[in-house]
Amino acid sequence: MSITTSAPIATIASLSAHEGQTVTLRGWLYNLRASGKLLFPIFRDGTGTIQGIVPKAAVPEAVFETLKNLTLESSLTVTGKVRADSRAPSGFELDVEDVQVIQKVPVETPFPIQLKEAGVDFLMEHRHLWVRTPRQSAILRVRATIMRAAAEYFDTNGFIRTDPPILTPNACEGTSELFEMDYFDDDKAYLTQSGQLYIEATALALGKVYSFGPTFRAEKSKTRRHLTEFWMIEPEVAFLELDGLLNLAEGFITHIVTTVLAHHRADLKVIGKDVEKLEAVITPGGFPRVSYDEAHAMLETAFAEGKIEAPHTYGHDFGSPDETYISSQFDKPVMIHRYPAAFKAFYMQPDPLDPTKALCVDVLAPEGYGEIIGGSQRIHDYNLLKSRIEQHDLPLAAFQWYLDLRKYGSVPHSGFGMGIERAVAWICGLDHVRETIPFARTLNRIYP
Amino acid sequence: MSITTSAPIATIASLSAHEGQTVTLRGWLYNLRASGKLLFPIFRDGTGTIQGIVPKAAVPEAVFETLKNLTLESSLTVTGKVRADSRAPSGFELDVEDVQVIQKVPVETPFPIQLKEAGVDFLMEHRHLWVRTPRQSAILRVRATIMRAAAEYFDTNGFIRTDPPILTPNACEGTSELFEMDYFDDDKAYLTQSGQLYIEATALALGKVYSFGPTFRAEKSKTRRHLTEFWMIEPEVAFLELDGLLNLAEGFITHIVTTVLAHHRADLKVIGKDVEKLEAVITPGGFPRVSYDEAHAMLETAFAEGKIEAPHTYGHDFGSPDETYISSQFDKPVMIHRYPAAFKAFYMQPDPLDPTKALCVDVLAPEGYGEIIGGSQRIHDYNLLKSRIEQHDLPLAAFQWYLDLRKYGSVPHSGFGMGIERAVAWICGLDHVRETIPFARTLNRIYP
């Protein structure tokens, strides 16, 4: 099994450092085209793909015959000379000198995902193999960078990562969308929907904190935007008020998009994303900030002009067509703030200028991708928070520790949450969130 | 609520940039000592603590009276001049000029965690407040750096983060230690114990990958080392064999310890950790690598010399006293490799030189902290893996997708997992893992 080669081992992503040299790549046969006495295998190694050139006259007969008969996704090492070629997607081609097959996929059982189209159910059933195809691999690489850049923004700005529990004791906001399980003897546990309440506690200990982990929603909806298991990153900051929160969200998204553009132009091309749409996001000038009232007025005008089909009712939340229309008016994410408190979460601080409004923000992605961030300033007054818990018919006992945070050194504080999969869908331009995560969990699927 | 001050707002951790200047800090009253006409309040703001000096003659009477009567953990802003003082733990003291109380903790309901000792149950019941105390805050800051450095090591070495699912469809290794739940209509779901099987799939797609997320174990054991919910970071690398895996583990741990020492000497002092023990870990020379057979021979000698109480039986796993003895012989983590395959996981590649041994490694932390890393080369031959699944009486259907990875371009590959909480316990020198995570989940506790 050991590789016998004297050439240096390289990766496809690093070939620019090896131009003109003979190197050994370790990977898989992604595609093979034959043209008479010339073979054009395409190899992949996880970092990218490269086309090999194999003229029958230039290589030992065994090498030519081996490659000619090799099945797709067979594993191998291939040794060859790296040649710059401006027509090649990676910028290089490989003049193959030798090949050693590690495991040949049997001819009778070919790799099930061929270049031709396959149905989504089939692909999801074979997700463990589907992830190998160039577009899916590119999406996963971009996802990894989005996650890294998201954490990096907080790490380099003085935030302390504090991990809230996944198993939580109480069904704080009703049990209908919670996954419930037995927790030893008598207890029930529920899978977290957000770490917010817990990181409010650590923010009052450490000042600026964030959490980053999976969250869960047992929602019986089957849409392009819903997973039952998804990743959230949530900052929470003591002494931060709404204006500062908007600045934080803007800096955060800008950093993520900037980092993706710096590292993934080739991947975005494979995925088919128009990078100009992302470049527009990070041009100077800041994100538009629109109040709920202003957004409602935009929708009234749009309805009057026949640009949206249904009118928006003042005091109600925005529907998906409303959000799509609003975001289509801007080429950057739009920050809508100060929604009516009536349909927002119980813990949101009222606006002192109009207590029927909450000091909150939803950030809508461009191109109709909907809400990617939701956040707010939190109520810091003990009595107000207690009355809100009661008004919402929430179990006071379950919130006693949360109320404690307002009893012992309460301060104004704010935070938001960003769903990673929605951000990946927007940044990659994907139709469905199931492609944004290695193994999506939906209403009908927990396999593989 | 807005802060009225003309002085720049600073954090305690950044005061070296403000020496001799008047600044405003935002935080809490951590402690207060009075000595006649002089007050010595200690303030905390999440980034550290600083002592203030308040001579009655030097400040307005209202400021003196406010501070004199202030209750612990009341929130405030304090303005004063930063003065270097070599005797101060932070290196600075604050000559207080003004104070504004944000919320005063009522005298009748003082902050429940006072400087005197409290029982562990009481502290865990008030974990949302306990995290504010200096030692717990310091541990959480070190934990955050361990998590950041762990991900950073992989991010900067070409690994792609791929998140495996938390909700898994099958009880792969028996249900006794798995948390089970209903997943909509007819299905059952189980909380993951490791992402390994899934990231083997992404490693064959992307080459070098890692996962980083919570894992779960419904173990009915109540020990200092067990949590029901804990965080794991797991790399998985295509074409990597056991020797390379040992190098990877060594570089990984070295990077984490180096990063902690670079940023947290003050925190480690608060925690009470002897930093010389950590410095010894990163001295040049590499970690000791000891085979199972060599470790057994060490234990035989130790038993003969009366250094351990019970003999070790060849062919059995090491017990906790065995591990403690072995690790006590070295001042670095010790890597024990090639355990008998009989008591190791079904997926471990046999050693070609002695197929009764597995190509695996356990890394034992120094100072008796036990196993922090477990890893192995994985079986890459389809038939061998299939027979192992059958020998272990595991449900073949559940592993069909996992077997597919050996059918379509199988390659040698290896990976390991490190439990974050065990690493935090070792690096911080903690007696119990419950202090290693913001809100520990144990057999008897899921609150708060």
PDB file of N, CA and C in Angstrom, chain A residues 1 28 44 46 73 75 102-103 109 128 132 143 147 161 163 165-167 169 179 181 183 188 198 204-205 212 228-229 231 239 380 401 404 407-412 441-442 446 448, chain B residues 1 28 44 46 73 75 102-103 109 128 132 143 147 161 163 165-167 169 179 181 183 188 198 204-205 212 228-229 231 239 380 401 404 407-412 441-442 446 448:
ATOM      1  N   MET A   1       0.829  -1.205   0.000  1.00  0.00           N
ATOM      2  CA  MET A   1       0.000   0.000   0.000  1.00  0.00           C
ATOM      3  C   MET A   1       0.865   1.258   0.000  1.00  0.00           C
ATOM      4  N   TRP A  28      -8.026  10.546  -6.794  1.00  0.00           N
ATOM      5  CA  TRP A  28      -9.008   9.685  -7.437  1.00  0.00           C
ATOM      6  C   TRP A  28      -9.152  10.081  -8.906  1.00  0.00           C
ATOM      7  N   ARG A  44      -8.744  14.170  -9.178  1.00  0.00           N
ATOM      8  CA  ARG A  44      -9.132  15.053  -8.062  1.00  0.00           C
ATOM      9  C   ARG A  44      -8.420  14.565  -6.808  1.00  0.00           C
ATOM     10  N   GLY A  46      -9.224  16.394  -3.601  1.00  0.00           N
ATOM     11  CA  GLY A  46      -9.854  17.105  -2.487  1.00  0.00           C
ATOM     12  C   GLY A  46      -9.519  18.580  -2.487  1.00  0.00           C
ATOM     13  N   GLU A  73     -13.588   7.186  -9.983  1.00  0.00           N
ATOM     14  CA  GLU A  73     -13.465   7.208  -8.514  1.00  0.00           C
ATOM     15  C   GLU A  73     -12.537   6.120  -7.967  1.00  0.00           C
ATOM     16  N   SER A  75      -9.097   4.911  -6.658  1.00  0.00           N
ATOM     17  CA  SER A  75      -8.058   5.674  -5.971  1.00  0.00           C
ATOM     18  C   SER A  75      -6.701   5.319  -6.553  1.00  0.00           C
ATOM     19  N   ILE A 102      -4.572   2.287  -6.302  1.00  0.00           N
ATOM     20  CA  ILE A 102      -4.688   1.811  -4.919  1.00  0.00           C
ATOM     21  C   ILE A 102      -5.883   0.872  -4.804  1.00  0.00           C
ATOM     22  N   GLN A 103      -7.039   1.313  -5.240  1.00  0.00           N
ATOM     23  CA  GLN A 103      -8.213   0.436  -5.263  1.00  0.00           C
ATOM     24  C   GLN A 103      -9.031   0.759  -6.495  1.00  0.00           C
ATOM     25  N   THR A 109     -19.763  -2.735 -10.537  1.00  0.00           N
ATOM     26  CA  THR A 109     -20.443  -1.829  -9.606  1.00  0.00           C
ATOM     27  C   THR A 109     -19.818  -0.448  -9.732  1.00  0.00           C
ATOM     28  N   HIS A 128     -22.897  10.533   1.058  1.00  0.00           N
ATOM     29  CA  HIS A 128     -21.510  10.208   1.412  1.00  0.00           C
ATOM     30  C   HIS A 128     -20.614  10.120   0.180  1.00  0.00           C
ATOM     31  N   ARG A 132     -18.314  14.130  -3.079  1.00  0.00           N
ATOM     32  CA  ARG A 132     -17.060  14.102  -3.843  1.00  0.00           C
ATOM     33  C   ARG A 132     -17.130  14.882  -5.148  1.00  0.00           C
ATOM     34  N   ARG A 143     -18.286  26.703   2.721  1.00  0.00           N
ATOM     35  CA  ARG A 143     -18.908  26.626   4.051  1.00  0.00           C
ATOM     36  C   ARG A 143     -17.852  26.665   5.145  1.00  0.00           C
ATOM     37  N   MET A 147     -17.487  29.464   8.146  1.00  0.00           N
ATOM     38  CA  MET A 147     -17.453  29.154   9.583  1.00  0.00           C
ATOM     39  C   MET A 147     -16.175  29.694  10.229  1.00  0.00           C
ATOM     40  N   ARG A 161     -15.243  32.791  23.302  1.00  0.00           N
ATOM     41  CA  ARG A 161     -16.224  31.773  22.925  1.00  0.00           C
ATOM     42  C   ARG A 161     -16.681  31.013  24.161  1.00  0.00           C
ATOM     43  N   ASP A 163     -19.505  28.034  25.179  1.00  0.00           N
ATOM     44  CA  ASP A 163     -20.430  27.076  24.574  1.00  0.00           C
ATOM     45  C   ASP A 163     -21.619  26.816  25.475  1.00  0.00           C
ATOM     46  N   PRO A 165     -25.184  24.926  26.620  1.00  0.00           N
ATOM     47  CA  PRO A 165     -25.541  23.504  26.551  1.00  0.00           C
ATOM     48  C   PRO A 165     -26.452  23.210  25.365  1.00  0.00           C
ATOM     49  N   ILE A 166     -26.339  22.004  24.844  1.00  0.00           N
ATOM     50  CA  ILE A 166     -27.262  21.524  23.810  1.00  0.00           C
ATOM     51  C   ILE A 166     -28.504  20.938  24.488  1.00  0.00           C
ATOM     52  N   LEU A 167     -28.275  20.229  25.580  1.00  0.00           N
ATOM     53  CA  LEU A 167     -29.391  19.632  26.334  1.00  0.00           C
ATOM     54  C   LEU A 167     -29.886  20.657  27.337  1.00  0.00           C
ATOM     55  N   PRO A 169     -33.115  22.096  30.025  1.00  0.00           N
ATOM     56  CA  PRO A 169     -34.059  21.461  30.935  1.00  0.00           C
ATOM     57  C   PRO A 169     -35.511  21.821  30.668  1.00  0.00           C
ATOM     58  N   PHE A 179     -37.284  19.143  20.012  1.00  0.00           N
ATOM     59  CA  PHE A 179     -37.026  17.706  20.141  1.00  0.00           C
ATOM     60  C   PHE A 179     -36.894  17.379  21.622  1.00  0.00           C
ATOM     61  N   MET A 181     -36.458  14.438  24.777  1.00  0.00           N
ATOM     62  CA  MET A 181     -35.919  13.110  25.059  1.00  0.00           C
ATOM     63  C   MET A 181     -35.880  12.854  26.552  1.00  0.00           C
ATOM     64  N   TYR A 183     -34.045  12.112  29.918  1.00  0.00           N
ATOM     65  CA  TYR A 183     -32.711  12.363  30.464  1.00  0.00           C
ATOM     66  C   TYR A 183     -32.592  11.610  31.780  1.00  0.00           C
ATOM     67  N   LYS A 188     -36.833  15.167  31.659  1.00  0.00           N
ATOM     68  CA  LYS A 188     -36.906  15.349  30.219  1.00  0.00           C
ATOM     69  C   LYS A 188     -35.816  16.351  29.835  1.00  0.00           C
ATOM     70  N   TYR A 198     -28.249  31.512  27.651  1.00  0.00           N
ATOM     71  CA  TYR A 198     -27.049  31.105  28.388  1.00  0.00           C
ATOM     72  C   TYR A 198     -25.889  32.074  28.185  1.00  0.00           C
ATOM     73  N   LEU A 204     -22.279  38.651  30.940  1.00  0.00           N
ATOM     74  CA  LEU A 204     -22.187  39.450  32.160  1.00  0.00           C
ATOM     75  C   LEU A 204     -20.985  39.033  33.005  1.00  0.00           C
ATOM     76  N   ALA A 205     -20.406  37.886  32.670  1.00  0.00           N
ATOM     77  CA  ALA A 205     -19.172  37.465  33.337  1.00  0.00           C
ATOM     78  C   ALA A 205     -17.938  37.935  32.583  1.00  0.00           C
ATOM     79  N   PHE A 212     -21.166  29.057  19.305  1.00  0.00           N
ATOM     80  CA  PHE A 212     -21.102  28.558  17.935  1.00  0.00           C
ATOM     81  C   PHE A 212     -21.349  27.056  17.996  1.00  0.00           C
ATOM     82  N   THR A 228     -33.805  20.516  10.195  1.00  0.00           N
ATOM     83  CA  THR A 228     -34.122  20.279  11.607  1.00  0.00           C
ATOM     84  C   THR A 228     -32.889  20.497  12.477  1.00  0.00           C
ATOM     85  N   GLU A 229     -31.705  20.456  11.861  1.00  0.00           N
ATOM     86  CA  GLU A 229     -30.439  20.620  12.587  1.00  0.00           C
ATOM     87  C   GLU A 229     -29.613  21.628  11.808  1.00  0.00           C
ATOM     88  N   TRP A 231     -26.534  25.099  12.151  1.00  0.00           N
ATOM     89  CA  TRP A 231     -25.496  25.715  12.987  1.00  0.00           C
ATOM     90  C   TRP A 231     -25.750  27.209  13.145  1.00  0.00           C
ATOM     91  N   PHE A 239     -23.127  45.921  27.738  1.00  0.00           N
ATOM     92  CA  PHE A 239     -23.013  47.361  27.504  1.00  0.00           C
ATOM     93  C   PHE A 239     -23.213  47.756  26.033  1.00  0.00           C
ATOM     94  N   HIS A 380     -33.135  44.734  30.273  1.00  0.00           N
ATOM     95  CA  HIS A 380     -32.231  44.603  31.419  1.00  0.00           C
ATOM     96  C   HIS A 380     -32.913  44.939  32.741  1.00  0.00           C
ATOM     97  N   TRP A 401     -33.271  31.656  36.862  1.00  0.00           N
ATOM     98  CA  TRP A 401     -31.834  31.954  36.705  1.00  0.00           C
ATOM     99  C   TRP A 401     -31.625  33.088  35.699  1.00  0.00           C
ATOM    100  N   ASP A 404     -32.268  36.247  37.357  1.00  0.00           N
ATOM    101  CA  ASP A 404     -31.136  36.583  38.238  1.00  0.00           C
ATOM    102  C   ASP A 404     -30.152  37.539  37.566  1.00  0.00           C
ATOM    103  N   LYS A 407     -30.937  40.860  38.351  1.00  0.00           N
ATOM    104  CA  LYS A 407     -30.996  41.159  39.774  1.00  0.00           C
ATOM    105  C   LYS A 407     -29.604  41.514  40.284  1.00  0.00           C
ATOM    106  N   TYR A 408     -28.594  40.914  39.672  1.00  0.00           N
ATOM    107  CA  TYR A 408     -27.222  41.058  40.159  1.00  0.00           C
ATOM    108  C   TYR A 408     -26.358  41.760  39.118  1.00  0.00           C
ATOM    109  N   GLY A 409     -26.401  43.087  39.155  1.00  0.00           N
ATOM    110  CA  GLY A 409     -25.533  43.836  38.251  1.00  0.00           C
ATOM    111  C   GLY A 409     -25.992  43.820  36.815  1.00  0.00           C
ATOM    112  N   SER A 410     -27.273  44.115  36.612  1.00  0.00           N
ATOM    113  CA  SER A 410     -27.809  44.153  35.249  1.00  0.00           C
ATOM    114  C   SER A 410     -27.182  45.301  34.459  1.00  0.00           C
ATOM    115  N   VAL A 411     -26.953  45.052  33.179  1.00  0.00           N
ATOM    116  CA  VAL A 411     -26.483  46.119  32.296  1.00  0.00           C
ATOM    117  C   VAL A 411     -27.193  45.971  30.950  1.00  0.00           C
ATOM    118  N   PRO A 412     -27.286  47.068  30.185  1.00  0.00           N
ATOM    119  CA  PRO A 412     -27.818  46.918  28.828  1.00  0.00           C
ATOM    120  C   PRO A 412     -26.920  45.946  28.060  1.00  0.00           C
ATOM    121  N   ARG A 441     -30.223  17.257   7.719  1.00  0.00           N
ATOM    122  CA  ARG A 441     -31.308  16.599   8.435  1.00  0.00           C
ATOM    123  C   ARG A 441     -32.587  17.359   8.160  1.00  0.00           C
ATOM    124  N   THR A 442     -33.545  16.676   7.554  1.00  0.00           N
ATOM    125  CA  THR A 442     -34.813  17.313   7.219  1.00  0.00           C
ATOM    126  C   THR A 442     -35.945  16.441   7.750  1.00  0.00           C
ATOM    127  N   ILE A 446     -32.901  11.252   7.886  1.00  0.00           N
ATOM    128  CA  ILE A 446     -31.761  11.244   8.797  1.00  0.00           C
ATOM    129  C   ILE A 446     -30.735  10.200   8.358  1.00  0.00           C
ATOM    130  N   PRO A 448     -27.785   9.228   5.108  1.00  0.00           N
ATOM    131  CA  PRO A 448     -26.878   8.463   5.972  1.00  0.00           C
ATOM    132  C   PRO A 448     -26.520   9.266   7.214  1.00  0.00           C
TER     133      PRO A 448
ATOM    134  N   MET B   1     -29.745  55.683  31.018  1.00  0.00           N
ATOM    135  CA  MET B   1     -28.863  54.516  30.965  1.00  0.00           C
ATOM    136  C   MET B   1     -27.577  54.818  30.210  1.00  0.00           C
ATOM    137  N   TRP B  28     -18.393  45.762  36.908  1.00  0.00           N
ATOM    138  CA  TRP B  28     -19.073  45.389  38.134  1.00  0.00           C
ATOM    139  C   TRP B  28     -18.141  45.577  39.328  1.00  0.00           C
ATOM    140  N   ARG B  44     -14.329  44.558  38.115  1.00  0.00           N
ATOM    141  CA  ARG B  44     -14.092  43.561  37.059  1.00  0.00           C
ATOM    142  C   ARG B  44     -14.907  43.979  35.841  1.00  0.00           C
ATOM    143  N   GLY B  46     -14.831  41.606  32.898  1.00  0.00           N
ATOM    144  CA  GLY B  46     -14.799  40.453  31.999  1.00  0.00           C
ATOM    145  C   GLY B  46     -13.425  40.216  31.398  1.00  0.00           C
ATOM    146  N   GLU B  73     -21.146  43.040  43.021  1.00  0.00           N
ATOM    147  CA  GLU B  73     -21.725  42.690  41.720  1.00  0.00           C
ATOM    148  C   GLU B  73     -22.722  43.710  41.197  1.00  0.00           C
ATOM    149  N   SER B  75     -23.639  46.773  38.985  1.00  0.00           N
ATOM    150  CA  SER B  75     -23.035  47.208  37.724  1.00  0.00           C
ATOM    151  C   SER B  75     -22.815  48.708  37.757  1.00  0.00           C
ATOM    152  N   ILE B 102     -25.155  51.597  37.581  1.00  0.00           N
ATOM    153  CA  ILE B 102     -26.174  51.230  36.593  1.00  0.00           C
ATOM    154  C   ILE B 102     -27.302  50.473  37.282  1.00  0.00           C
ATOM    155  N   GLN B 103     -26.973  49.449  38.013  1.00  0.00           N
ATOM    156  CA  GLN B 103     -27.986  48.741  38.802  1.00  0.00           C
ATOM    157  C   GLN B 103     -27.348  48.282  40.095  1.00  0.00           C
ATOM    158  N   THR B 109     -30.955  41.296  49.154  1.00  0.00           N
ATOM    159  CA  THR B 109     -30.680  40.088  48.361  1.00  0.00           C
ATOM    160  C   THR B 109     -29.286  40.193  47.767  1.00  0.00           C
ATOM    161  N   HIS B 128     -24.809  30.211  36.503  1.00  0.00           N
ATOM    162  CA  HIS B 128     -24.965  31.447  35.730  1.00  0.00           C
ATOM    163  C   HIS B 128     -24.333  32.649  36.431  1.00  0.00           C
ATOM    164  N   ARG B 132     -18.932  34.255  36.987  1.00  0.00           N
ATOM    165  CA  ARG B 132     -18.379  35.602  37.116  1.00  0.00           C
ATOM    166  C   ARG B 132     -17.146  35.661  38.008  1.00  0.00           C
ATOM    167  N   ARG B 143     -10.298  27.987  28.137  1.00  0.00           N
ATOM    168  CA  ARG B 143     -11.060  27.055  27.291  1.00  0.00           C
ATOM    169  C   ARG B 143     -11.275  27.637  25.892  1.00  0.00           C
ATOM    170  N   MET B 147      -9.995  26.037  22.327  1.00  0.00           N
ATOM    171  CA  MET B 147     -10.869  25.736  21.196  1.00  0.00           C
ATOM    172  C   MET B 147     -10.408  26.474  19.936  1.00  0.00           C
ATOM    173  N   ARG B 161     -13.016  22.121   7.452  1.00  0.00           N
ATOM    174  CA  ARG B 161     -13.961  21.745   8.501  1.00  0.00           C
ATOM    175  C   ARG B 161     -15.246  21.225   7.879  1.00  0.00           C
ATOM    176  N   ASP B 163     -18.896  19.484   9.126  1.00  0.00           N
ATOM    177  CA  ASP B 163     -19.673  19.196  10.327  1.00  0.00           C
ATOM    178  C   ASP B 163     -20.532  17.961  10.143  1.00  0.00           C
ATOM    179  N   PRO B 165     -23.431  15.136  11.260  1.00  0.00           N
ATOM    180  CA  PRO B 165     -24.730  15.358  11.915  1.00  0.00           C
ATOM    181  C   PRO B 165     -24.676  15.015  13.404  1.00  0.00           C
ATOM    182  N   ILE B 166     -25.506  15.715  14.174  1.00  0.00           N
ATOM    183  CA  ILE B 166     -25.668  15.392  15.591  1.00  0.00           C
ATOM    184  C   ILE B 166     -26.725  14.291  15.716  1.00  0.00           C
ATOM    185  N   LEU B 167     -27.782  14.404  14.915  1.00  0.00           N
ATOM    186  CA  LEU B 167     -28.856  13.406  14.931  1.00  0.00           C
ATOM    187  C   LEU B 167     -28.486  12.290  13.965  1.00  0.00           C
ATOM    188  N   PRO B 169     -29.037   8.108  12.591  1.00  0.00           N
ATOM    189  CA  PRO B 169     -30.177   7.219  12.417  1.00  0.00           C
ATOM    190  C   PRO B 169     -30.041   5.894  13.150  1.00  0.00           C
ATOM    191  N   PHE B 179     -28.245   8.579  23.799  1.00  0.00           N
ATOM    192  CA  PHE B 179     -29.504   9.273  24.033  1.00  0.00           C
ATOM    193  C   PHE B 179     -30.403   9.044  22.814  1.00  0.00           C
ATOM    194  N   MET B 181     -34.239   9.492  20.854  1.00  0.00           N
ATOM    195  CA  MET B 181     -35.414  10.362  20.797  1.00  0.00           C
ATOM    196  C   MET B 181     -36.261  10.023  19.588  1.00  0.00           C
ATOM    197  N   TYR B 183     -37.961  10.871  16.173  1.00  0.00           N
ATOM    198  CA  TYR B 183     -37.693  11.792  15.068  1.00  0.00           C
ATOM    199  C   TYR B 183     -38.894  11.751  14.130  1.00  0.00           C
ATOM    200  N   LYS B 188     -36.609   6.789  14.929  1.00  0.00           N
ATOM    201  CA  LYS B 188     -35.851   7.112  16.128  1.00  0.00           C
ATOM    202  C   LYS B 188     -34.576   7.823  15.683  1.00  0.00           C
ATOM    203  N   TYR B 198     -18.693   9.782   9.658  1.00  0.00           N
ATOM    204  CA  TYR B 198     -19.119  10.750   8.647  1.00  0.00           C
ATOM    205  C   TYR B 198     -17.939  11.497   8.033  1.00  0.00           C
ATOM    206  N   LEU B 204     -12.554  11.468   2.124  1.00  0.00           N
ATOM    207  CA  LEU B 204     -12.348  10.894   0.798  1.00  0.00           C
ATOM    208  C   LEU B 204     -12.836  11.840  -0.300  1.00  0.00           C
ATOM    209  N   ALA B 205     -13.590  12.859   0.090  1.00  0.00           N
ATOM    210  CA  ALA B 205     -13.995  13.894  -0.864  1.00  0.00           C
ATOM    211  C   ALA B 205     -12.996  15.045  -0.886  1.00  0.00           C
ATOM    212  N   PHE B 212     -15.842  19.477  14.517  1.00  0.00           N
ATOM    213  CA  PHE B 212     -15.696  20.137  15.817  1.00  0.00           C
ATOM    214  C   PHE B 212     -17.098  20.431  16.326  1.00  0.00           C
ATOM    215  N   THR B 228     -22.138  14.194  30.267  1.00  0.00           N
ATOM    216  CA  THR B 228     -23.007  13.556  29.267  1.00  0.00           C
ATOM    217  C   THR B 228     -22.932  14.295  27.933  1.00  0.00           C
ATOM    218  N   GLU B 229     -22.461  15.540  27.968  1.00  0.00           N
ATOM    219  CA  GLU B 229     -22.364  16.377  26.765  1.00  0.00           C
ATOM    220  C   GLU B 229     -20.980  16.995  26.768  1.00  0.00           C
ATOM    221  N   TRP B 231     -17.427  18.358  24.093  1.00  0.00           N
ATOM    222  CA  TRP B 231     -17.019  18.802  22.747  1.00  0.00           C
ATOM    223  C   TRP B 231     -15.825  18.000  22.264  1.00  0.00           C
ATOM    224  N   PHE B 239      -4.975   9.126   2.957  1.00  0.00           N
ATOM    225  CA  PHE B 239      -3.578   8.788   2.662  1.00  0.00           C
ATOM    226  C   PHE B 239      -2.656   8.926   3.876  1.00  0.00           C
ATOM    227  N   HIS B 380      -9.189  -0.079   5.408  1.00  0.00           N
ATOM    228  CA  HIS B 380      -9.597   0.423   4.091  1.00  0.00           C
ATOM    229  C   HIS B 380      -9.996  -0.709   3.144  1.00  0.00           C
ATOM    230  N   TRP B 401     -23.518   2.442   3.896  1.00  0.00           N
ATOM    231  CA  TRP B 401     -22.891   3.654   3.332  1.00  0.00           C
ATOM    232  C   TRP B 401     -21.432   3.750   3.753  1.00  0.00           C
ATOM    233  N   ASP B 404     -19.485   1.537   1.619  1.00  0.00           N
ATOM    234  CA  ASP B 404     -19.335   2.146   0.289  1.00  0.00           C
ATOM    235  C   ASP B 404     -17.999   2.881   0.155  1.00  0.00           C
ATOM    236  N   LYS B 407     -15.565   0.773  -1.216  1.00  0.00           N
ATOM    237  CA  LYS B 407     -15.912   0.174  -2.500  1.00  0.00           C
ATOM    238  C   LYS B 407     -15.535   1.118  -3.635  1.00  0.00           C
ATOM    239  N   TYR B 408     -15.609   2.401  -3.343  1.00  0.00           N
ATOM    240  CA  TYR B 408     -15.399   3.412  -4.390  1.00  0.00           C
ATOM    241  C   TYR B 408     -14.150   4.240  -4.088  1.00  0.00           C
ATOM    242  N   GLY B 409     -13.003   3.720  -4.490  1.00  0.00           N
ATOM    243  CA  GLY B 409     -11.767   4.495  -4.332  1.00  0.00           C
ATOM    244  C   GLY B 409     -11.270   4.540  -2.908  1.00  0.00           C
ATOM    245  N   SER B 410     -11.189   3.370  -2.283  1.00  0.00           N
ATOM    246  CA  SER B 410     -10.697   3.310  -0.908  1.00  0.00           C
ATOM    247  C   SER B 410      -9.227   3.702  -0.849  1.00  0.00           C
ATOM    248  N   VAL B 411      -8.832   4.361   0.205  1.00  0.00           N
ATOM    249  CA  VAL B 411      -7.420   4.687   0.430  1.00  0.00           C
ATOM    250  C   VAL B 411      -7.127   4.530   1.920  1.00  0.00           C
ATOM    251  N   PRO B 412      -5.860   4.302   2.293  1.00  0.00           N
ATOM    252  CA  PRO B 412      -5.513   4.310   3.713  1.00  0.00           C
ATOM    253  C   PRO B 412      -5.862   5.683   4.282  1.00  0.00           C
ATOM    254  N   ARG B 441     -23.216  19.273  31.859  1.00  0.00           N
ATOM    255  CA  ARG B 441     -24.334  18.332  31.921  1.00  0.00           C
ATOM    256  C   ARG B 441     -23.804  17.009  32.469  1.00  0.00           C
ATOM    257  N   THR B 442     -24.351  16.616  33.603  1.00  0.00           N
ATOM    258  CA  THR B 442     -23.923  15.365  34.232  1.00  0.00           C
ATOM    259  C   THR B 442     -25.151  14.514  34.520  1.00  0.00           C
ATOM    260  N   ILE B 446     -29.145  19.020  34.717  1.00  0.00           N
ATOM    261  CA  ILE B 446     -29.295  19.743  33.450  1.00  0.00           C
ATOM    262  C   ILE B 446     -29.828  21.158  33.704  1.00  0.00           C
ATOM    263  N   PRO B 448     -28.699  25.086  35.541  1.00  0.00           N
ATOM    264  CA  PRO B 448     -29.561  25.896  34.677  1.00  0.00           C
ATOM    265  C   PRO B 448     -29.317  25.533  33.203  1.00  0.00           C
TER     266      PRO B 448
END
